[in-house]
Structures are given as structure tokens and as C-alpha cells.
């Protein structure tokens, strides 16, 4: 009877691992992708800082980065919520079944069908098993997040380049002339210097 009370957690843990595991993996992939996009914008902006400064685009680039970063944080928030829901359901199921076993054990003691020592030893063993199940549940959640990240990395590695690896396309021979006529130059505010 007490063992069946403890085993009631298995369907809840199975549901949590199956349903929320997929959500955690998908959310982890989206989060990695969003942070990658934000990092790409930061890299492009820092690499081309002279161009950004020359065209006074600091504010626009900062805003573009902030928008991508906000999107990444939103995706990370969803990933964290799915992870928290998975852990919460696992903990609630495990602790709920332990309390149910304790309550049923108390009733069995009152009826004289179980001794207090037997209930205590069962509960100690049940808590040892529950600790292992909880640890495996945490491991599964971490493994699912890692699988999501690994799938994202493998997806990046499988991409085919859009440009040929041999360099740029060679143009046919170009012939022509450029003629500059009636071209003048002067500094702004100093027309006498040309």
C-alpha cells in the first residue's frame, strides 16, 4: 500500500519529462539562437565602428542590439519558466507522494496493521529513493537543455554556405573609359583652398 503511494509519482514524472522536456529543448534552441543574433550585431557594430561613427549610427546600432537582446531575454524567460515548471511538478509529485504515504502509514498504525518503526524505516527508504528520482529528474532537465543547445550547434554546422568557397565570381573583361570633366573641389568654409 505504501509503495503504491510512492509509485504514484511515476506518471507525473513521465508526463513532465515528455511534455515539458520538448518545450525545454525547443526553448533552449530559440534562446541560443536569439543570443547568437544579438552577438552577431554586437560583433558587426564593433568591427565596423569607424563606419558606424562616420554615419552617426551609434544610437541606431545600440537600439538594434537592444531589440535583439530583449528578444533573447524573452526567449530565455520562456526557457526558464518551462524548466521551473518541470522542476516544480517533479518536486510537488515526489513530496506529495511522500506525504500521502506518511498519511496512509499513520492510518495503518492507528488500525494496528503497521508498527511505527516499520513506517519510519519505510519513509527513510522512500526519501532515499525520492532523492535519487529528484536527482534524475534534474539531470533529465539539464540533459534536455543540453540537447537543445547541441541541436542548435549541429544545425549551424550543417548549413551550406551561400557563397562559393573558391572566392568571388570573376567578371568578363571590362573595357571602357572614365572621363572626369569640369570637376571642382573646395573645403567647406574655405573656398580659396582647392
PDB file of N, CA and C in Angstrom, residues 31-76:
ATOM      1  N   UNK A  31      16.576  30.229 -27.477  1.00  0.00           N
ATOM      2  CA  UNK A  31      17.372  31.138 -26.654  1.00  0.00           C
ATOM      3  C   UNK A  31      18.785  31.258 -27.200  1.00  0.00           C
ATOM      4  N   UNK A  32      19.398  30.135 -27.521  1.00  0.00           N
ATOM      5  CA  UNK A  32      20.758  30.166 -28.080  1.00  0.00           C
ATOM      6  C   UNK A  32      20.789  30.942 -29.381  1.00  0.00           C
ATOM      7  N   UNK A  33      19.789  30.730 -30.217  1.00  0.00           N
ATOM      8  CA  UNK A  33      19.727  31.428 -31.496  1.00  0.00           C
ATOM      9  C   UNK A  33      19.573  32.933 -31.293  1.00  0.00           C
ATOM     10  N   UNK A  34      18.724  33.327 -30.358  1.00  0.00           N
ATOM     11  CA  UNK A  34      18.492  34.750 -30.107  1.00  0.00           C
ATOM     12  C   UNK A  34      19.756  35.428 -29.558  1.00  0.00           C
ATOM     13  N   UNK A  35      20.446  34.772 -28.642  1.00  0.00           N
ATOM     14  CA  UNK A  35      21.686  35.355 -28.124  1.00  0.00           C
ATOM     15  C   UNK A  35      22.760  35.412 -29.208  1.00  0.00           C
ATOM     16  N   UNK A  36      22.743  34.435 -30.107  1.00  0.00           N
ATOM     17  CA  UNK A  36      23.684  34.447 -31.219  1.00  0.00           C
ATOM     18  C   UNK A  36      23.429  35.644 -32.137  1.00  0.00           C
ATOM     19  N   UNK A  37      22.159  35.919 -32.417  1.00  0.00           N
ATOM     20  CA  UNK A  37      21.818  37.068 -33.255  1.00  0.00           C
ATOM     21  C   UNK A  37      22.263  38.373 -32.597  1.00  0.00           C
ATOM     22  N   UNK A  38      22.040  38.492 -31.303  1.00  0.00           N
ATOM     23  CA  UNK A  38      22.481  39.699 -30.592  1.00  0.00           C
ATOM     24  C   UNK A  38      24.000  39.813 -30.627  1.00  0.00           C
ATOM     25  N   UNK A  39      24.700  38.706 -30.449  1.00  0.00           N
ATOM     26  CA  UNK A  39      26.161  38.717 -30.503  1.00  0.00           C
ATOM     27  C   UNK A  39      26.679  39.080 -31.879  1.00  0.00           C
ATOM     28  N   UNK A  40      25.977  38.622 -32.926  1.00  0.00           N
ATOM     29  CA  UNK A  40      26.360  38.964 -34.290  1.00  0.00           C
ATOM     30  C   UNK A  40      26.251  40.457 -34.529  1.00  0.00           C
ATOM     31  N   UNK A  41      25.173  41.057 -34.051  1.00  0.00           N
ATOM     32  CA  UNK A  41      25.007  42.504 -34.207  1.00  0.00           C
ATOM     33  C   UNK A  41      26.108  43.248 -33.459  1.00  0.00           C
ATOM     34  N   UNK A  42      26.417  42.812 -32.243  1.00  0.00           N
ATOM     35  CA  UNK A  42      27.483  43.457 -31.479  1.00  0.00           C
ATOM     36  C   UNK A  42      28.819  43.327 -32.216  1.00  0.00           C
ATOM     37  N   UNK A  43      29.103  42.149 -32.745  1.00  0.00           N
ATOM     38  CA  UNK A  43      30.354  41.933 -33.474  1.00  0.00           C
ATOM     39  C   UNK A  43      30.425  42.819 -34.725  1.00  0.00           C
ATOM     40  N   UNK A  44      29.332  42.865 -35.497  1.00  0.00           N
ATOM     41  CA  UNK A  44      29.313  43.699 -36.698  1.00  0.00           C
ATOM     42  C   UNK A  44      29.524  45.169 -36.358  1.00  0.00           C
ATOM     43  N   UNK A  45      28.865  45.625 -35.302  1.00  0.00           N
ATOM     44  CA  UNK A  45      28.960  47.030 -34.931  1.00  0.00           C
ATOM     45  C   UNK A  45      30.363  47.373 -34.452  1.00  0.00           C
ATOM     46  N   UNK A  46      30.928  46.516 -33.620  1.00  0.00           N
ATOM     47  CA  UNK A  46      32.273  46.798 -33.098  1.00  0.00           C
ATOM     48  C   UNK A  46      33.311  46.693 -34.212  1.00  0.00           C
ATOM     49  N   UNK A  47      33.153  45.719 -35.095  1.00  0.00           N
ATOM     50  CA  UNK A  47      34.102  45.566 -36.205  1.00  0.00           C
ATOM     51  C   UNK A  47      34.046  46.757 -37.154  1.00  0.00           C
ATOM     52  N   UNK A  48      32.859  47.280 -37.373  1.00  0.00           N
ATOM     53  CA  UNK A  48      32.715  48.410 -38.294  1.00  0.00           C
ATOM     54  C   UNK A  48      32.472  49.718 -37.575  1.00  0.00           C
ATOM     55  N   UNK A  49      33.101  49.885 -36.429  1.00  0.00           N
ATOM     56  CA  UNK A  49      32.831  51.074 -35.610  1.00  0.00           C
ATOM     57  C   UNK A  49      33.183  52.369 -36.341  1.00  0.00           C
ATOM     58  N   UNK A  50      34.198  52.344 -37.199  1.00  0.00           N
ATOM     59  CA  UNK A  50      34.546  53.559 -37.949  1.00  0.00           C
ATOM     60  C   UNK A  50      33.407  53.959 -38.884  1.00  0.00           C
ATOM     61  N   UNK A  51      32.827  52.978 -39.538  1.00  0.00           N
ATOM     62  CA  UNK A  51      31.704  53.267 -40.436  1.00  0.00           C
ATOM     63  C   UNK A  51      30.499  53.732 -39.632  1.00  0.00           C
ATOM     64  N   UNK A  52      30.242  53.069 -38.513  1.00  0.00           N
ATOM     65  CA  UNK A  52      29.116  53.448 -37.662  1.00  0.00           C
ATOM     66  C   UNK A  52      29.280  54.890 -37.199  1.00  0.00           C
ATOM     67  N   UNK A  53      30.476  55.244 -36.776  1.00  0.00           N
ATOM     68  CA  UNK A  53      30.736  56.613 -36.306  1.00  0.00           C
ATOM     69  C   UNK A  53      30.678  57.615 -37.458  1.00  0.00           C
ATOM     70  N   UNK A  54      31.188  57.206 -38.629  1.00  0.00           N
ATOM     71  CA  UNK A  54      31.208  58.120 -39.775  1.00  0.00           C
ATOM     72  C   UNK A  54      29.800  58.523 -40.194  1.00  0.00           C
ATOM     73  N   UNK A  55      28.857  57.607 -40.058  1.00  0.00           N
ATOM     74  CA  UNK A  55      27.482  57.907 -40.448  1.00  0.00           C
ATOM     75  C   UNK A  55      26.589  58.222 -39.243  1.00  0.00           C
ATOM     76  N   UNK A  56      27.197  58.444 -38.077  1.00  0.00           N
ATOM     77  CA  UNK A  56      26.484  58.810 -36.845  1.00  0.00           C
ATOM     78  C   UNK A  56      25.345  57.831 -36.547  1.00  0.00           C
ATOM     79  N   UNK A  57      25.664  56.528 -36.595  1.00  0.00           N
ATOM     80  CA  UNK A  57      24.663  55.490 -36.389  1.00  0.00           C
ATOM     81  C   UNK A  57      24.798  54.792 -35.034  1.00  0.00           C
ATOM     82  N   UNK A  58      25.489  55.416 -34.102  1.00  0.00           N
ATOM     83  CA  UNK A  58      25.692  54.784 -32.795  1.00  0.00           C
ATOM     84  C   UNK A  58      24.368  54.470 -32.118  1.00  0.00           C
ATOM     85  N   UNK A  59      23.462  55.449 -32.136  1.00  0.00           N
ATOM     86  CA  UNK A  59      22.175  55.264 -31.464  1.00  0.00           C
ATOM     87  C   UNK A  59      21.359  54.169 -32.151  1.00  0.00           C
ATOM     88  N   UNK A  60      21.347  54.178 -33.485  1.00  0.00           N
ATOM     89  CA  UNK A  60      20.578  53.170 -34.226  1.00  0.00           C
ATOM     90  C   UNK A  60      21.133  51.769 -33.985  1.00  0.00           C
ATOM     91  N   UNK A  61      22.453  51.624 -33.976  1.00  0.00           N
ATOM     92  CA  UNK A  61      23.060  50.308 -33.743  1.00  0.00           C
ATOM     93  C   UNK A  61      22.824  49.836 -32.311  1.00  0.00           C
ATOM     94  N   UNK A  62      22.903  50.762 -31.368  1.00  0.00           N
ATOM     95  CA  UNK A  62      22.629  50.400 -29.970  1.00  0.00           C
ATOM     96  C   UNK A  62      21.177  49.950 -29.814  1.00  0.00           C
ATOM     97  N   UNK A  63      20.273  50.633 -30.505  1.00  0.00           N
ATOM     98  CA  UNK A  63      18.863  50.261 -30.438  1.00  0.00           C
ATOM     99  C   UNK A  63      18.619  48.902 -31.099  1.00  0.00           C
ATOM    100  N   UNK A  64      19.285  48.662 -32.224  1.00  0.00           N
ATOM    101  CA  UNK A  64      19.155  47.365 -32.909  1.00  0.00           C
ATOM    102  C   UNK A  64      19.653  46.243 -32.002  1.00  0.00           C
ATOM    103  N   UNK A  65      20.784  46.466 -31.324  1.00  0.00           N
ATOM    104  CA  UNK A  65      21.319  45.471 -30.392  1.00  0.00           C
ATOM    105  C   UNK A  65      20.370  45.268 -29.208  1.00  0.00           C
ATOM    106  N   UNK A  66      19.851  46.350 -28.647  1.00  0.00           N
ATOM    107  CA  UNK A  66      18.929  46.240 -27.510  1.00  0.00           C
ATOM    108  C   UNK A  66      17.677  45.452 -27.885  1.00  0.00           C
ATOM    109  N   UNK A  67      17.158  45.676 -29.101  1.00  0.00           N
ATOM    110  CA  UNK A  67      15.966  44.937 -29.535  1.00  0.00           C
ATOM    111  C   UNK A  67      16.246  43.441 -29.616  1.00  0.00           C
ATOM    112  N   UNK A  68      17.383  43.071 -30.185  1.00  0.00           N
ATOM    113  CA  UNK A  68      17.738  41.651 -30.269  1.00  0.00           C
ATOM    114  C   UNK A  68      17.976  41.072 -28.881  1.00  0.00           C
ATOM    115  N   UNK A  69      18.593  41.855 -28.013  1.00  0.00           N
ATOM    116  CA  UNK A  69      18.857  41.387 -26.652  1.00  0.00           C
ATOM    117  C   UNK A  69      17.555  41.210 -25.877  1.00  0.00           C
ATOM    118  N   UNK A  70      16.603  42.134 -26.056  1.00  0.00           N
ATOM    119  CA  UNK A  70      15.296  41.990 -25.408  1.00  0.00           C
ATOM    120  C   UNK A  70      14.600  40.713 -25.873  1.00  0.00           C
ATOM    121  N   UNK A  71      14.670  40.445 -27.165  1.00  0.00           N
ATOM    122  CA  UNK A  71      14.059  39.225 -27.706  1.00  0.00           C
ATOM    123  C   UNK A  71      14.736  37.988 -27.116  1.00  0.00           C
ATOM    124  N   UNK A  72      16.056  38.044 -26.963  1.00  0.00           N
ATOM    125  CA  UNK A  72      16.790  36.914 -26.381  1.00  0.00           C
ATOM    126  C   UNK A  72      16.387  36.697 -24.925  1.00  0.00           C
ATOM    127  N   UNK A  73      16.225  37.768 -24.184  1.00  0.00           N
ATOM    128  CA  UNK A  73      15.833  37.655 -22.770  1.00  0.00           C
ATOM    129  C   UNK A  73      14.414  37.087 -22.661  1.00  0.00           C
ATOM    130  N   UNK A  74      13.517  37.494 -23.574  1.00  0.00           N
ATOM    131  CA  UNK A  74      12.162  36.948 -23.564  1.00  0.00           C
ATOM    132  C   UNK A  74      12.179  35.448 -23.812  1.00  0.00           C
ATOM    133  N   UNK A  75      13.002  35.024 -24.763  1.00  0.00           N
ATOM    134  CA  UNK A  75      13.106  33.594 -25.047  1.00  0.00           C
ATOM    135  C   UNK A  75      13.738  32.850 -23.877  1.00  0.00           C
ATOM    136  N   UNK A  76      14.731  33.457 -23.257  1.00  0.00           N
ATOM    137  CA  UNK A  76      15.358  32.839 -22.088  1.00  0.00           C
ATOM    138  C   UNK A  76      14.349  32.731 -20.940  1.00  0.00           C
TER     139      UNK A  76
END
